[in-house]
XYZ file of N, CA and C in Angstrom:
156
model
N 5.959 1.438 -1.323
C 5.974 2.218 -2.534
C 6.459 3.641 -2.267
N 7.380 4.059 -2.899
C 8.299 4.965 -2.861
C 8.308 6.595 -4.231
N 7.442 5.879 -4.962
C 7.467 6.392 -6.316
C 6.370 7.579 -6.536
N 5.557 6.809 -7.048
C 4.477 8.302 -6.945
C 2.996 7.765 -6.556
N 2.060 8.672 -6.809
C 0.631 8.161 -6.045
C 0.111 7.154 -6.662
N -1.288 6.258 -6.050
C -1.790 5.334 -6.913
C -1.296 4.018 -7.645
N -0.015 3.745 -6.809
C 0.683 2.494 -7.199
C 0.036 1.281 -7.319
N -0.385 1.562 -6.319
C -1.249 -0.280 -5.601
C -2.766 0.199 -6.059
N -2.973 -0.248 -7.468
C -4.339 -0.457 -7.781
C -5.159 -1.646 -7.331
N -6.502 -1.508 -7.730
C -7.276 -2.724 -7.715
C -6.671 -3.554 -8.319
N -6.026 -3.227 -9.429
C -5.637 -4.404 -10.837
C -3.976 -4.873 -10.373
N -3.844 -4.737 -9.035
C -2.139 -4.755 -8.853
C -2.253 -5.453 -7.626
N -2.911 -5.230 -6.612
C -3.175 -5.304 -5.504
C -3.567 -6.802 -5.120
N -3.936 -7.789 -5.760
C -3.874 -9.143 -5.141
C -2.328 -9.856 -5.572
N -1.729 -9.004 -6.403
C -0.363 -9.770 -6.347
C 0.529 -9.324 -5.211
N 0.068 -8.391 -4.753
C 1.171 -8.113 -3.646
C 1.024 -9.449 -2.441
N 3.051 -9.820 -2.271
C 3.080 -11.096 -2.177
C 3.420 -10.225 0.057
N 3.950 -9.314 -0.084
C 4.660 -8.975 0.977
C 3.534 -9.009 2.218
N 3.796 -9.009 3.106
C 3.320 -8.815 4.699
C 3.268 -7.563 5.431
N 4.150 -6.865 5.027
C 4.375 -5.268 5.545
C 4.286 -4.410 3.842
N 3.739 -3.483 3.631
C 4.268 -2.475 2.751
C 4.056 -0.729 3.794
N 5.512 -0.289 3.949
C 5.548 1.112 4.095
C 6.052 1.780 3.451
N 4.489 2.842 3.448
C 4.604 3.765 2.182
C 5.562 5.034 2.767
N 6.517 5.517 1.410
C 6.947 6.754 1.112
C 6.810 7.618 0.394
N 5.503 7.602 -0.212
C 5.031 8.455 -1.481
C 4.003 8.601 -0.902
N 3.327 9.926 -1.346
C 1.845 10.071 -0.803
C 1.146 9.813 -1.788
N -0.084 8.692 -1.243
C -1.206 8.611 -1.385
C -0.714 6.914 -2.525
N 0.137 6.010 -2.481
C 0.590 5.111 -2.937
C -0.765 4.130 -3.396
N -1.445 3.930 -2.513
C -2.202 3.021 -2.739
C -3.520 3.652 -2.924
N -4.611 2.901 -4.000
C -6.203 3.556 -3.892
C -6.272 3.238 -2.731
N -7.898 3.290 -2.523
C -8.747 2.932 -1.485
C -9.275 1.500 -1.650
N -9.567 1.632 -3.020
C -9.780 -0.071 -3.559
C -9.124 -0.941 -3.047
N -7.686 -0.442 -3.417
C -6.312 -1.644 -3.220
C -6.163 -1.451 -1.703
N -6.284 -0.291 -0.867
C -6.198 -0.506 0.701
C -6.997 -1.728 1.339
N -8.443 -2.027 0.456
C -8.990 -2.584 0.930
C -8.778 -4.067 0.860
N -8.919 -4.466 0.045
C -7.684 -6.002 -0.766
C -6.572 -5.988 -0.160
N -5.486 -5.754 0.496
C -5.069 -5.583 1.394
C -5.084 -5.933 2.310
N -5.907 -5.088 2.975
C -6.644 -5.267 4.238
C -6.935 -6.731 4.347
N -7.993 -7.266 3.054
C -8.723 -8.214 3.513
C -7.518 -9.641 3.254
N -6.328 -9.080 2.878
C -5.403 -10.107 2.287
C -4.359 -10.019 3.927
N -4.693 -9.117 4.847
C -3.763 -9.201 6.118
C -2.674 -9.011 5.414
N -2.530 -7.846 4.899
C -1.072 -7.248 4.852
C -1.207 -5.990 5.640
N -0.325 -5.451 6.713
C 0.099 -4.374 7.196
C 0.358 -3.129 6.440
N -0.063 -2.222 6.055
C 0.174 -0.867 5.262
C 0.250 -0.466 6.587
N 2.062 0.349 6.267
C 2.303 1.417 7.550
C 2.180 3.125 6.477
N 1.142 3.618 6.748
C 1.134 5.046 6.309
C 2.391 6.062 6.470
N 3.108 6.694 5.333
C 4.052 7.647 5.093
C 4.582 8.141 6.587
N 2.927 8.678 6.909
C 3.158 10.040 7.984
C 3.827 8.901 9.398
N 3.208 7.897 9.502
C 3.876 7.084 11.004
C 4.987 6.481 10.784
N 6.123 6.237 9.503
C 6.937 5.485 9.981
C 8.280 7.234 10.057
N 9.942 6.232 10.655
C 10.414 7.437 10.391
C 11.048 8.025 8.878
N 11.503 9.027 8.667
C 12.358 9.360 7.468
C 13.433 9.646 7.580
């Protein structure tokens, strides 16, 4: 997610179909949706670690 903050809600976040998402917007995803995520084994690479 590239766009602006708060993309990946709770209410968004079990459709994500992908394996990797790296973010370019700060703060893309809640904490909610980090966690769903998480528990769905998708990789979130944070803004600050990949390159630009």
């Amino acid at each position: 997610p590239a766009a602006s903050e708060q993309q990946i809600t709770v209410d968004n976040a079990h459709r994500i179909k992908a394996r990797i998402i790296a973010e370019g917007a700060n703060g893309p995803t809640t904490p909610e949706a980090d966690q769903i995520l998480m528990n769905n084994n998708v990789l979130v690479i944070p803004g600050i670690l990949k390159p630009r």
